[in-house]
Amino acid sequence: MPTITEFPITDYQTLPDQELFDRIVDAKAILGRKVLLLGHNYQRDDVIIHADFRGDSLLLAKYAAEHPEFPHVVFCGVHFMAETADILSRSNQTVILPDMAAGCSMADMASMEQVDDCWERLARVLPVEETVTPIVYVNSAAALKAFCGEHGGVTCTSSNAKAIMNWAWDRREKILFFPDEHLGRNTANAMGFPPEDMIVWDPFQPNGGHTRETIHKARLILWKGHCSVHQMFQPAHVAYFRKQYPNVQVIVHPECHEDVVNQADLVGSTEFIIRTVTQADPGTIWAVGTELNLVNRLKHDQADKQVFFLSPMVCRCSTMFRIDGPHLCWAMENLVQGHVVNHIQVPDEEKMFAKLALDRMMDLS
């Protein structure tokens, strides 16, 4: 089998799909118990078909940590997910991301410099360490998780955000929630939290765009960030499906805009969406507001139901879509040769504080 220098990734990109499939299967067979291949729910079909285990980002990271007998973890997802796997996995495990360009636009909407600046500006207005609990969505860089761990904060997922917010408000008066304002707002709305007590922090504006008075009054400070995929869904799409299919059930992810969430029948994480549609009665009709690959897979797997993608527009996550057959084959075949490509390593101090924030969440979930 060729070495890295003899057979670069560019050569893999010219191979036919069937050959890529066969070579990935062969590499997995050779590696056996030396590798665990994880696939996020949003992955394309030609990648996730090879996964040993599928799920959302945190579930996959926890699964890797629970199986230390696999020394190598090939994570088919995006960069922050592979970082979380490295944070939670054992010291003997190596995490590999097949394509380093696989990222998340929402995660990139809060940089470490911006969050540090926000914390410093809040400190000029109020005793921030005593009054504000930072909560970071797990869809975020390891450095932001570490920031929360260091400042008494915590991570959250789309399924446990309510419990995490309740914990945070029991401890301190205010919450700084980042990087997705919509998950924060939708969670707070479902809890009956008053909208007038929420503000949105714009990192490109002085003091986030707020006066000292509005900062003092706010109990929930939402970061101005969003998932571009979930923001494509509109109330008009919900109205269209309700008109076309009177018995339709609309189920959406809480990263959607509140105008869509408020019109949906059900709201929940990717795991919740999969479980709900899978367990539904035959003949039921579903309009699903989340990433296209997941919806198409549900449509295929749940042939006894009618499953529709909520938007008329193609709505793939372009960065998540970067993990493809050529990159997976390249990573796997190099691993067969003993070459670890795209090794994801979170610095030790950062890992320590990030794990603290993750552990706090898992203790509450």
Short mmCIF file of C-alpha atoms in Angstrom, two decimals, residues 250 269 310:
data_model
loop_
_atom_site.label_atom_id
_atom_site.label_comp_id
_atom_site.label_asym_id
_atom_site.label_seq_id
_atom_site.Cartn_x
_atom_site.Cartn_y
_atom_site.Cartn_z
CA VAL A 250 -43.72 19.60 12.03
CA SER A 269 -32.17 17.59 19.21
CA LEU A 310 -39.12 21.46 5.67
#
